[in-house]
Amino acid sequence: MNIGEAAKASGVSSKMIRHYEEIELIPHVRRSENGYRTYAEEDIHTLSFIRRARRLGFSISQIRDLLRLWQDKGRASHEVKVIAEGHIAELAARIEELEAMRGALEHLTRACQGNDRPDCPIIDDLAGNLKGGTSLDE
């Protein structure tokens, strides 16, 4: 099948398929006599695996490791679990950062009068002018 059909079957855009091939996340696929890429069912399974892993937020490096383990029928599940647990820790740290950002913004929006006057603690904080404020830089 061609790249458009592979994109539709896998749920990965043609552009991303080309990118994954360029960074060697997927092997270079066969080419027809006219130079067009041709994809087999195995390629579609690999692309679908990548799409699902990306949706879970795994990095390209992690996906590379997961693909290697997926293709290794003699793998130890412990290796897969270590990657997943590391990713969970990364997600937890990102969630904590996002909650801190939300808290800071909630505080600033409560402090903002939201009227016709130019005074605005949100702008002051972004400009670095808020004293004793809630900026994330602190």
mmCIF file of N, CA and C in Angstrom:
data_model
loop_
_atom_site.group_PDB
_atom_site.id
_atom_site.type_symbol
_atom_site.label_atom_id
_atom_site.label_comp_id
_atom_site.label_asym_id
_atom_site.label_seq_id
_atom_site.Cartn_x
_atom_site.Cartn_y
_atom_site.Cartn_z
ATOM 1 N N MET A 1 0.840 -1.184 0.000
ATOM 2 C CA MET A 1 0.000 0.000 0.000
ATOM 3 C C MET A 1 0.884 1.245 0.000
ATOM 4 N N ASN A 2 0.349 2.343 -0.516
ATOM 5 C CA ASN A 2 1.127 3.588 -0.582
ATOM 6 C C ASN A 2 1.057 4.328 0.748
ATOM 7 N N ILE A 3 1.748 5.450 0.826
ATOM 8 C CA ILE A 3 1.849 6.182 2.099
ATOM 9 C C ILE A 3 0.494 6.728 2.564
ATOM 10 N N GLY A 4 -0.337 7.156 1.643
ATOM 11 C CA GLY A 4 -1.663 7.647 2.013
ATOM 12 C C GLY A 4 -2.518 6.549 2.623
ATOM 13 N N GLU A 5 -2.467 5.377 2.015
ATOM 14 C CA GLU A 5 -3.217 4.235 2.538
ATOM 15 C C GLU A 5 -2.639 3.792 3.891
ATOM 16 N N ALA A 6 -1.325 3.831 4.015
ATOM 17 C CA ALA A 6 -0.677 3.464 5.276
ATOM 18 C C ALA A 6 -1.067 4.452 6.373
ATOM 19 N N ALA A 7 -1.141 5.728 6.012
ATOM 20 C CA ALA A 7 -1.532 6.750 6.987
ATOM 21 C C ALA A 7 -2.956 6.498 7.476
ATOM 22 N N LYS A 8 -3.847 6.211 6.556
ATOM 23 C CA LYS A 8 -5.239 5.959 6.918
ATOM 24 C C LYS A 8 -5.364 4.695 7.765
ATOM 25 N N ALA A 9 -4.656 3.646 7.398
ATOM 26 C CA ALA A 9 -4.747 2.372 8.107
ATOM 27 C C ALA A 9 -4.131 2.437 9.505
ATOM 28 N N SER A 10 -3.088 3.242 9.661
ATOM 29 C CA SER A 10 -2.374 3.289 10.948
ATOM 30 C C SER A 10 -2.823 4.428 11.846
ATOM 31 N N GLY A 11 -3.430 5.462 11.275
ATOM 32 C CA GLY A 11 -3.802 6.635 12.057
ATOM 33 C C GLY A 11 -2.647 7.602 12.247
ATOM 34 N N VAL A 12 -1.559 7.404 11.502
ATOM 35 C CA VAL A 12 -0.383 8.278 11.554
ATOM 36 C C VAL A 12 -0.337 9.058 10.250
ATOM 37 N N SER A 13 -0.162 10.370 10.310
ATOM 38 C CA SER A 13 -0.159 11.182 9.096
ATOM 39 C C SER A 13 1.021 10.827 8.195
ATOM 40 N N SER A 14 0.863 11.091 6.915
ATOM 41 C CA SER A 14 1.936 10.838 5.950
ATOM 42 C C SER A 14 3.197 11.591 6.338
ATOM 43 N N LYS A 15 3.026 12.819 6.786
ATOM 44 C CA LYS A 15 4.168 13.636 7.194
ATOM 45 C C LYS A 15 4.927 12.973 8.341
ATOM 46 N N MET A 16 4.192 12.469 9.334
ATOM 47 C CA MET A 16 4.845 11.818 10.472
ATOM 48 C C MET A 16 5.480 10.494 10.063
ATOM 49 N N ILE A 17 4.863 9.784 9.143
ATOM 50 C CA ILE A 17 5.465 8.539 8.655
ATOM 51 C C ILE A 17 6.823 8.841 8.041
ATOM 52 N N ARG A 18 6.878 9.872 7.207
ATOM 53 C CA ARG A 18 8.158 10.266 6.590
ATOM 54 C C ARG A 18 9.171 10.660 7.671
ATOM 55 N N HIS A 19 8.697 11.401 8.668
ATOM 56 C CA HIS A 19 9.580 11.826 9.767
ATOM 57 C C HIS A 19 10.122 10.614 10.525
ATOM 58 N N TYR A 20 9.254 9.670 10.859
ATOM 59 C CA TYR A 20 9.696 8.480 11.583
ATOM 60 C C TYR A 20 10.712 7.679 10.773
ATOM 61 N N GLU A 21 10.540 7.672 9.472
ATOM 62 C CA GLU A 21 11.514 6.993 8.622
ATOM 63 C C GLU A 21 12.842 7.769 8.618
ATOM 64 N N GLU A 22 12.745 9.085 8.544
ATOM 65 C CA GLU A 22 13.943 9.934 8.516
ATOM 66 C C GLU A 22 14.772 9.785 9.786
ATOM 67 N N ILE A 23 14.117 9.701 10.937
ATOM 68 C CA ILE A 23 14.849 9.574 12.203
ATOM 69 C C ILE A 23 15.119 8.109 12.544
ATOM 70 N N GLU A 24 14.773 7.238 11.631
ATOM 71 C CA GLU A 24 15.010 5.796 11.742
ATOM 72 C C GLU A 24 14.287 5.151 12.919
ATOM 73 N N LEU A 25 13.111 5.695 13.237
ATOM 74 C CA LEU A 25 12.253 5.040 14.217
ATOM 75 C C LEU A 25 11.612 3.820 13.564
ATOM 76 N N ILE A 26 11.307 3.968 12.294
ATOM 77 C CA ILE A 26 10.874 2.827 11.486
ATOM 78 C C ILE A 26 11.926 2.625 10.403
ATOM 79 N N PRO A 27 12.089 1.398 9.946
ATOM 80 C CA PRO A 27 13.087 1.160 8.895
ATOM 81 C C PRO A 27 12.644 1.800 7.574
ATOM 82 N N HIS A 28 13.601 2.082 6.732
ATOM 83 C CA HIS A 28 13.259 2.584 5.406
ATOM 84 C C HIS A 28 12.437 1.526 4.704
ATOM 85 N N VAL A 29 11.309 1.939 4.181
ATOM 86 C CA VAL A 29 10.411 0.975 3.540
ATOM 87 C C VAL A 29 10.824 0.733 2.101
ATOM 88 N N ARG A 30 10.273 -0.339 1.588
ATOM 89 C CA ARG A 30 10.544 -0.676 0.186
ATOM 90 C C ARG A 30 9.995 0.407 -0.729
ATOM 91 N N ARG A 31 10.590 0.503 -1.878
ATOM 92 C CA ARG A 31 10.129 1.473 -2.880
ATOM 93 C C ARG A 31 9.729 0.723 -4.143
ATOM 94 N N SER A 32 8.695 1.208 -4.783
ATOM 95 C CA SER A 32 8.273 0.615 -6.054
ATOM 96 C C SER A 32 9.214 1.087 -7.156
ATOM 97 N N GLU A 33 9.039 0.563 -8.341
ATOM 98 C CA GLU A 33 9.898 0.936 -9.465
ATOM 99 C C GLU A 33 9.856 2.434 -9.745
ATOM 100 N N ASN A 34 8.698 3.062 -9.485
ATOM 101 C CA ASN A 34 8.581 4.502 -9.736
ATOM 102 C C ASN A 34 9.046 5.340 -8.534
ATOM 103 N N GLY A 35 9.585 4.678 -7.481
ATOM 104 C CA GLY A 35 10.159 5.392 -6.345
ATOM 105 C C GLY A 35 9.209 5.645 -5.193
ATOM 106 N N TYR A 36 7.955 5.214 -5.313
ATOM 107 C CA TYR A 36 6.994 5.424 -4.229
ATOM 108 C C TYR A 36 7.211 4.411 -3.119
ATOM 109 N N ARG A 37 7.008 4.873 -1.890
ATOM 110 C CA ARG A 37 7.107 3.972 -0.746
ATOM 111 C C ARG A 37 5.960 2.957 -0.808
ATOM 112 N N THR A 38 6.272 1.734 -0.420
ATOM 113 C CA THR A 38 5.222 0.713 -0.335
ATOM 114 C C THR A 38 5.281 0.087 1.057
ATOM 115 N N TYR A 39 4.131 0.025 1.705
ATOM 116 C CA TYR A 39 4.032 -0.430 3.083
ATOM 117 C C TYR A 39 3.320 -1.771 3.152
ATOM 118 N N ALA A 40 3.836 -2.635 4.022
ATOM 119 C CA ALA A 40 3.244 -3.943 4.270
ATOM 120 C C ALA A 40 2.464 -3.894 5.581
ATOM 121 N N GLU A 41 1.704 -4.945 5.860
ATOM 122 C CA GLU A 41 0.938 -5.019 7.108
ATOM 123 C C GLU A 41 1.836 -4.854 8.332
ATOM 124 N N GLU A 42 3.021 -5.420 8.284
ATOM 125 C CA GLU A 42 3.977 -5.298 9.388
ATOM 126 C C GLU A 42 4.291 -3.823 9.671
ATOM 127 N N ASP A 43 4.450 -3.031 8.612
ATOM 128 C CA ASP A 43 4.726 -1.605 8.772
ATOM 129 C C ASP A 43 3.539 -0.897 9.426
ATOM 130 N N ILE A 44 2.331 -1.290 9.052
ATOM 131 C CA ILE A 44 1.122 -0.687 9.627
ATOM 132 C C ILE A 44 1.045 -1.000 11.122
ATOM 133 N N HIS A 45 1.372 -2.227 11.498
ATOM 134 C CA HIS A 45 1.373 -2.595 12.920
ATOM 135 C C HIS A 45 2.387 -1.755 13.690
ATOM 136 N N THR A 46 3.559 -1.566 13.104
ATOM 137 C CA THR A 46 4.598 -0.758 13.762
ATOM 138 C C THR A 46 4.136 0.685 13.908
ATOM 139 N N LEU A 47 3.561 1.243 12.856
ATOM 140 C CA LEU A 47 3.074 2.628 12.918
ATOM 141 C C LEU A 47 1.948 2.771 13.944
ATOM 142 N N SER A 48 1.062 1.789 14.030
ATOM 143 C CA SER A 48 -0.020 1.823 15.012
ATOM 144 C C SER A 48 0.540 1.749 16.426
ATOM 145 N N PHE A 49 1.562 0.935 16.623
ATOM 146 C CA PHE A 49 2.242 0.834 17.918
ATOM 147 C C PHE A 49 2.798 2.205 18.312
ATOM 148 N N ILE A 50 3.464 2.853 17.364
ATOM 149 C CA ILE A 50 4.046 4.177 17.615
ATOM 150 C C ILE A 50 2.950 5.189 17.955
ATOM 151 N N ARG A 51 1.860 5.167 17.200
ATOM 152 C CA ARG A 51 0.757 6.103 17.446
ATOM 153 C C ARG A 51 0.207 5.925 18.865
ATOM 154 N N ARG A 52 -0.013 4.695 19.279
ATOM 155 C CA ARG A 52 -0.540 4.452 20.625
ATOM 156 C C ARG A 52 0.464 4.894 21.690
ATOM 157 N N ALA A 53 1.733 4.625 21.460
ATOM 158 C CA ALA A 53 2.765 5.037 22.420
ATOM 159 C C ALA A 53 2.843 6.558 22.511
ATOM 160 N N ARG A 54 2.743 7.258 21.376
ATOM 161 C CA ARG A 54 2.770 8.725 21.390
ATOM 162 C C ARG A 54 1.563 9.274 22.139
ATOM 163 N N ARG A 55 0.402 8.645 21.967
ATOM 164 C CA ARG A 55 -0.794 9.106 22.671
ATOM 165 C C ARG A 55 -0.652 8.970 24.182
ATOM 166 N N LEU A 56 0.158 8.023 24.618
ATOM 167 C CA LEU A 56 0.430 7.874 26.045
ATOM 168 C C LEU A 56 1.560 8.786 26.501
ATOM 169 N N GLY A 57 2.127 9.547 25.562
ATOM 170 C CA GLY A 57 3.124 10.546 25.913
ATOM 171 C C GLY A 57 4.553 10.041 25.974
ATOM 172 N N PHE A 58 4.804 8.823 25.520
ATOM 173 C CA PHE A 58 6.180 8.326 25.511
ATOM 174 C C PHE A 58 7.016 9.163 24.554
ATOM 175 N N SER A 59 8.267 9.372 24.908
ATOM 176 C CA SER A 59 9.200 10.114 24.049
ATOM 177 C C SER A 59 9.649 9.222 22.898
ATOM 178 N N ILE A 60 10.232 9.840 21.899
ATOM 179 C CA ILE A 60 10.757 9.075 20.763
ATOM 180 C C ILE A 60 11.794 8.069 21.249
ATOM 181 N N SER A 61 12.648 8.478 22.156
ATOM 182 C CA SER A 61 13.670 7.578 22.690
ATOM 183 C C SER A 61 13.029 6.380 23.401
ATOM 184 N N GLN A 62 12.014 6.656 24.196
ATOM 185 C CA GLN A 62 11.318 5.576 24.888
ATOM 186 C C GLN A 62 10.617 4.653 23.892
ATOM 187 N N ILE A 63 10.023 5.243 22.864
ATOM 188 C CA ILE A 63 9.342 4.433 21.849
ATOM 189 C C ILE A 63 10.348 3.559 21.113
ATOM 190 N N ARG A 64 11.508 4.096 20.849
ATOM 191 C CA ARG A 64 12.562 3.313 20.196
ATOM 192 C C ARG A 64 12.880 2.072 21.044
ATOM 193 N N ASP A 65 13.012 2.278 22.355
ATOM 194 C CA ASP A 65 13.284 1.155 23.261
ATOM 195 C C ASP A 65 12.106 0.185 23.313
ATOM 196 N N LEU A 66 10.890 0.724 23.370
ATOM 197 C CA LEU A 66 9.708 -0.130 23.415
ATOM 198 C C LEU A 66 9.547 -0.942 22.128
ATOM 199 N N LEU A 67 9.832 -0.321 20.994
ATOM 200 C CA LEU A 67 9.778 -1.048 19.721
ATOM 201 C C LEU A 67 10.783 -2.200 19.711
ATOM 202 N N ARG A 68 11.980 -1.919 20.197
ATOM 203 C CA ARG A 68 13.012 -2.960 20.243
ATOM 204 C C ARG A 68 12.536 -4.116 21.116
ATOM 205 N N LEU A 69 11.943 -3.794 22.256
ATOM 206 C CA LEU A 69 11.454 -4.833 23.154
ATOM 207 C C LEU A 69 10.254 -5.581 22.556
ATOM 208 N N TRP A 70 9.374 -4.857 21.884
ATOM 209 C CA TRP A 70 8.202 -5.468 21.251
ATOM 210 C C TRP A 70 8.640 -6.489 20.202
ATOM 211 N N GLN A 71 9.672 -6.162 19.473
ATOM 212 C CA GLN A 71 10.150 -7.039 18.408
ATOM 213 C C GLN A 71 11.002 -8.186 18.942
ATOM 214 N N ASP A 72 11.432 -8.097 20.187
ATOM 215 C CA ASP A 72 12.242 -9.139 20.808
ATOM 216 C C ASP A 72 11.322 -10.082 21.578
ATOM 217 N N LYS A 73 11.003 -11.202 20.985
ATOM 218 C CA LYS A 73 10.073 -12.153 21.613
ATOM 219 C C LYS A 73 10.662 -12.772 22.879
ATOM 220 N N GLY A 74 11.971 -12.653 23.087
ATOM 221 C CA GLY A 74 12.603 -13.174 24.282
ATOM 222 C C GLY A 74 12.801 -12.121 25.359
ATOM 223 N N ARG A 75 12.135 -10.979 25.210
ATOM 224 C CA ARG A 75 12.310 -9.861 26.138
ATOM 225 C C ARG A 75 11.862 -10.240 27.540
ATOM 226 N N ALA A 76 12.378 -9.513 28.485
ATOM 227 C CA ALA A 76 11.908 -9.622 29.864
ATOM 228 C C ALA A 76 10.907 -8.494 30.082
ATOM 229 N N SER A 77 9.735 -8.825 30.580
ATOM 230 C CA SER A 77 8.714 -7.789 30.790
ATOM 231 C C SER A 77 9.191 -6.736 31.783
ATOM 232 N N HIS A 78 10.143 -7.096 32.617
ATOM 233 C CA HIS A 78 10.706 -6.149 33.579
ATOM 234 C C HIS A 78 11.261 -4.912 32.865
ATOM 235 N N GLU A 79 11.908 -5.110 31.725
ATOM 236 C CA GLU A 79 12.474 -3.978 30.980
ATOM 237 C C GLU A 79 11.379 -3.028 30.512
ATOM 238 N N VAL A 80 10.271 -3.581 30.065
ATOM 239 C CA VAL A 80 9.140 -2.765 29.614
ATOM 240 C C VAL A 80 8.553 -1.996 30.798
ATOM 241 N N LYS A 81 8.417 -2.694 31.919
ATOM 242 C CA LYS A 81 7.844 -2.070 33.110
ATOM 243 C C LYS A 81 8.700 -0.919 33.607
ATOM 244 N N VAL A 82 10.015 -1.068 33.552
ATOM 245 C CA VAL A 82 10.926 -0.004 33.991
ATOM 246 C C VAL A 82 10.712 1.252 33.139
ATOM 247 N N ILE A 83 10.566 1.074 31.840
ATOM 248 C CA ILE A 83 10.326 2.219 30.950
ATOM 249 C C ILE A 83 8.999 2.889 31.308
ATOM 250 N N ALA A 84 7.958 2.077 31.500
ATOM 251 C CA ALA A 84 6.639 2.623 31.826
ATOM 252 C C ALA A 84 6.647 3.339 33.178
ATOM 253 N N GLU A 85 7.314 2.754 34.166
ATOM 254 C CA GLU A 85 7.373 3.401 35.484
ATOM 255 C C GLU A 85 8.153 4.707 35.431
ATOM 256 N N GLY A 86 9.210 4.749 34.629
ATOM 257 C CA GLY A 86 9.949 5.998 34.450
ATOM 258 C C GLY A 86 9.070 7.063 33.819
ATOM 259 N N HIS A 87 8.267 6.648 32.853
ATOM 260 C CA HIS A 87 7.367 7.593 32.189
ATOM 261 C C HIS A 87 6.294 8.089 33.156
ATOM 262 N N ILE A 88 5.791 7.203 33.996
ATOM 263 C CA ILE A 88 4.800 7.610 35.005
ATOM 264 C C ILE A 88 5.394 8.680 35.915
ATOM 265 N N ALA A 89 6.640 8.506 36.322
ATOM 266 C CA ALA A 89 7.301 9.500 37.188
ATOM 267 C C ALA A 89 7.432 10.840 36.461
ATOM 268 N N GLU A 90 7.776 10.793 35.174
ATOM 269 C CA GLU A 90 7.868 12.032 34.385
ATOM 270 C C GLU A 90 6.506 12.720 34.298
ATOM 271 N N LEU A 91 5.460 11.931 34.063
ATOM 272 C CA LEU A 91 4.111 12.499 33.988
ATOM 273 C C LEU A 91 3.705 13.129 35.320
ATOM 274 N N ALA A 92 4.029 12.470 36.418
ATOM 275 C CA ALA A 92 3.687 13.007 37.739
ATOM 276 C C ALA A 92 4.370 14.356 37.968
ATOM 277 N N ALA A 93 5.636 14.455 37.559
ATOM 278 C CA ALA A 93 6.360 15.723 37.712
ATOM 279 C C ALA A 93 5.722 16.815 36.846
ATOM 280 N N ARG A 94 5.334 16.465 35.629
ATOM 281 C CA ARG A 94 4.683 17.450 34.748
ATOM 282 C C ARG A 94 3.345 17.883 35.316
ATOM 283 N N ILE A 95 2.592 16.940 35.871
ATOM 284 C CA ILE A 95 1.295 17.274 36.480
ATOM 285 C C ILE A 95 1.503 18.238 37.645
ATOM 286 N N GLU A 96 2.522 17.987 38.451
ATOM 287 C CA GLU A 96 2.824 18.873 39.582
ATOM 288 C C GLU A 96 3.148 20.282 39.090
ATOM 289 N N GLU A 97 3.940 20.379 38.024
ATOM 290 C CA GLU A 97 4.269 21.692 37.457
ATOM 291 C C GLU A 97 3.017 22.391 36.939
ATOM 292 N N LEU A 98 2.159 21.652 36.245
ATOM 293 C CA LEU A 98 0.926 22.233 35.712
ATOM 294 C C LEU A 98 0.006 22.698 36.835
ATOM 295 N N GLU A 99 -0.075 21.924 37.906
ATOM 296 C CA GLU A 99 -0.907 22.337 39.048
ATOM 297 C C GLU A 99 -0.357 23.604 39.690
ATOM 298 N N ALA A 100 0.972 23.731 39.754
ATOM 299 C CA ALA A 100 1.574 24.951 40.298
ATOM 300 C C ALA A 100 1.256 26.144 39.400
ATOM 301 N N MET A 101 1.315 25.940 38.091
ATOM 302 C CA MET A 101 0.976 27.030 37.159
ATOM 303 C C MET A 101 -0.480 27.436 37.326
ATOM 304 N N ARG A 102 -1.352 26.429 37.410
ATOM 305 C CA ARG A 102 -2.774 26.727 37.575
ATOM 306 C C ARG A 102 -3.001 27.506 38.869
ATOM 307 N N GLY A 103 -2.364 27.086 39.955
ATOM 308 C CA GLY A 103 -2.515 27.776 41.233
ATOM 309 C C GLY A 103 -2.058 29.219 41.161
ATOM 310 N N ALA A 104 -0.925 29.446 40.523
ATOM 311 C CA ALA A 104 -0.401 30.815 40.385
ATOM 312 C C ALA A 104 -1.360 31.666 39.560
ATOM 313 N N LEU A 105 -1.863 31.109 38.465
ATOM 314 C CA LEU A 105 -2.791 31.871 37.624
ATOM 315 C C LEU A 105 -4.123 32.122 38.325
ATOM 316 N N GLU A 106 -4.595 31.153 39.073
ATOM 317 C CA GLU A 106 -5.837 31.357 39.823
ATOM 318 C C GLU A 106 -5.675 32.486 40.832
ATOM 319 N N HIS A 107 -4.532 32.505 41.533
ATOM 320 C CA HIS A 107 -4.272 33.563 42.504
ATOM 321 C C HIS A 107 -4.223 34.927 41.808
ATOM 322 N N LEU A 108 -3.524 34.990 40.704
ATOM 323 C CA LEU A 108 -3.403 36.262 39.976
ATOM 324 C C LEU A 108 -4.741 36.724 39.425
ATOM 325 N N THR A 109 -5.549 35.819 38.902
ATOM 326 C CA THR A 109 -6.841 36.238 38.353
ATOM 327 C C THR A 109 -7.800 36.667 39.464
ATOM 328 N N ARG A 110 -7.695 36.062 40.648
ATOM 329 C CA ARG A 110 -8.518 36.524 41.778
ATOM 330 C C ARG A 110 -8.099 37.930 42.209
ATOM 331 N N ALA A 111 -6.801 38.216 42.104
ATOM 332 C CA ALA A 111 -6.289 39.533 42.514
ATOM 333 C C ALA A 111 -6.579 40.614 41.475
ATOM 334 N N CYS A 112 -6.867 40.226 40.259
ATOM 335 C CA CYS A 112 -7.145 41.199 39.193
ATOM 336 C C CYS A 112 -8.591 41.673 39.308
ATOM 337 N N GLN A 113 -8.771 43.005 39.305
ATOM 338 C CA GLN A 113 -10.112 43.577 39.419
ATOM 339 C C GLN A 113 -10.961 43.328 38.179
ATOM 340 N N GLY A 114 -10.314 43.193 37.033
ATOM 341 C CA GLY A 114 -11.067 42.948 35.800
ATOM 342 C C GLY A 114 -11.979 44.099 35.419
ATOM 343 N N ASN A 115 -11.522 45.312 35.695
ATOM 344 C CA ASN A 115 -12.353 46.485 35.397
ATOM 345 C C ASN A 115 -11.699 47.314 34.284
ATOM 346 N N ASP A 116 -12.088 48.568 34.178
ATOM 347 C CA ASP A 116 -11.572 49.440 33.115
ATOM 348 C C ASP A 116 -10.244 50.097 33.474
ATOM 349 N N ARG A 117 -9.747 49.890 34.668
ATOM 350 C CA ARG A 117 -8.482 50.503 35.096
ATOM 351 C C ARG A 117 -7.311 49.695 34.524
ATOM 352 N N PRO A 118 -6.165 50.327 34.334
ATOM 353 C CA PRO A 118 -5.017 49.630 33.754
ATOM 354 C C PRO A 118 -4.257 48.735 34.738
ATOM 355 N N ASP A 119 -4.478 48.918 36.045
ATOM 356 C CA ASP A 119 -3.759 48.105 37.030
ATOM 357 C C ASP A 119 -4.153 46.637 36.869
ATOM 358 N N CYS A 120 -3.136 45.781 36.759
ATOM 359 C CA CYS A 120 -3.438 44.363 36.570
ATOM 360 C C CYS A 120 -2.304 43.514 37.141
ATOM 361 N N PRO A 121 -2.559 42.765 38.198
ATOM 362 C CA PRO A 121 -1.517 41.934 38.794
ATOM 363 C C PRO A 121 -1.007 40.840 37.845
ATOM 364 N N ILE A 122 -1.821 40.432 36.905
ATOM 365 C CA ILE A 122 -1.375 39.411 35.946
ATOM 366 C C ILE A 122 -0.254 39.992 35.091
ATOM 367 N N ILE A 123 -0.482 41.190 34.538
ATOM 368 C CA ILE A 123 0.542 41.860 33.721
ATOM 369 C C ILE A 123 1.758 42.188 34.567
ATOM 370 N N ASP A 124 1.515 42.674 35.800
ATOM 371 C CA ASP A 124 2.638 43.000 36.687
ATOM 372 C C ASP A 124 3.513 41.783 36.939
ATOM 373 N N ASP A 125 2.885 40.634 37.174
ATOM 374 C CA ASP A 125 3.653 39.414 37.429
ATOM 375 C C ASP A 125 4.442 39.001 36.180
ATOM 376 N N LEU A 126 3.807 39.052 35.036
ATOM 377 C CA LEU A 126 4.501 38.677 33.799
ATOM 378 C C LEU A 126 5.675 39.608 33.522
ATOM 379 N N ALA A 127 5.516 40.878 33.916
ATOM 380 C CA ALA A 127 6.586 41.858 33.724
ATOM 381 C C ALA A 127 7.629 41.782 34.835
ATOM 382 N N GLY A 128 7.371 40.961 35.849
ATOM 383 C CA GLY A 128 8.324 40.820 36.951
ATOM 384 C C GLY A 128 8.207 41.922 37.971
ATOM 385 N N ASN A 129 7.059 42.616 38.005
ATOM 386 C CA ASN A 129 6.889 43.760 38.895
ATOM 387 C C ASN A 129 6.115 43.441 40.160
ATOM 388 N N LEU A 130 5.666 42.216 40.336
ATOM 389 C CA LEU A 130 4.832 41.884 41.491
ATOM 390 C C LEU A 130 5.728 41.560 42.678
ATOM 391 N N LYS A 131 5.507 42.266 43.777
ATOM 392 C CA LYS A 131 6.311 42.041 44.983
ATOM 393 C C LYS A 131 5.551 41.074 45.894
ATOM 394 N N GLY A 132 6.248 40.044 46.319
ATOM 395 C CA GLY A 132 5.625 39.054 47.198
ATOM 396 C C GLY A 132 4.537 38.287 46.508
ATOM 397 N N GLY A 133 4.609 38.183 45.203
ATOM 398 C CA GLY A 133 3.547 37.539 44.429
ATOM 399 C C GLY A 133 3.706 36.043 44.331
ATOM 400 N N THR A 134 3.087 35.516 43.314
ATOM 401 C CA THR A 134 3.010 34.072 43.162
ATOM 402 C C THR A 134 3.716 33.575 41.917
ATOM 403 N N SER A 135 4.586 34.373 41.380
ATOM 404 C CA SER A 135 5.237 33.989 40.135
ATOM 405 C C SER A 135 5.907 32.633 40.250
ATOM 406 N N LEU A 136 5.888 31.897 39.177
ATOM 407 C CA LEU A 136 6.526 30.583 39.141
ATOM 408 C C LEU A 136 8.040 30.700 39.122
ATOM 409 N N ASP A 137 8.560 31.900 38.925
ATOM 410 C CA ASP A 137 10.013 32.083 38.936
ATOM 411 C C ASP A 137 10.575 31.978 40.343
ATOM 412 N N GLU A 138 9.732 32.121 41.323
ATOM 413 C CA GLU A 138 10.194 32.118 42.718
ATOM 414 C C GLU A 138 10.499 30.734 43.190
#
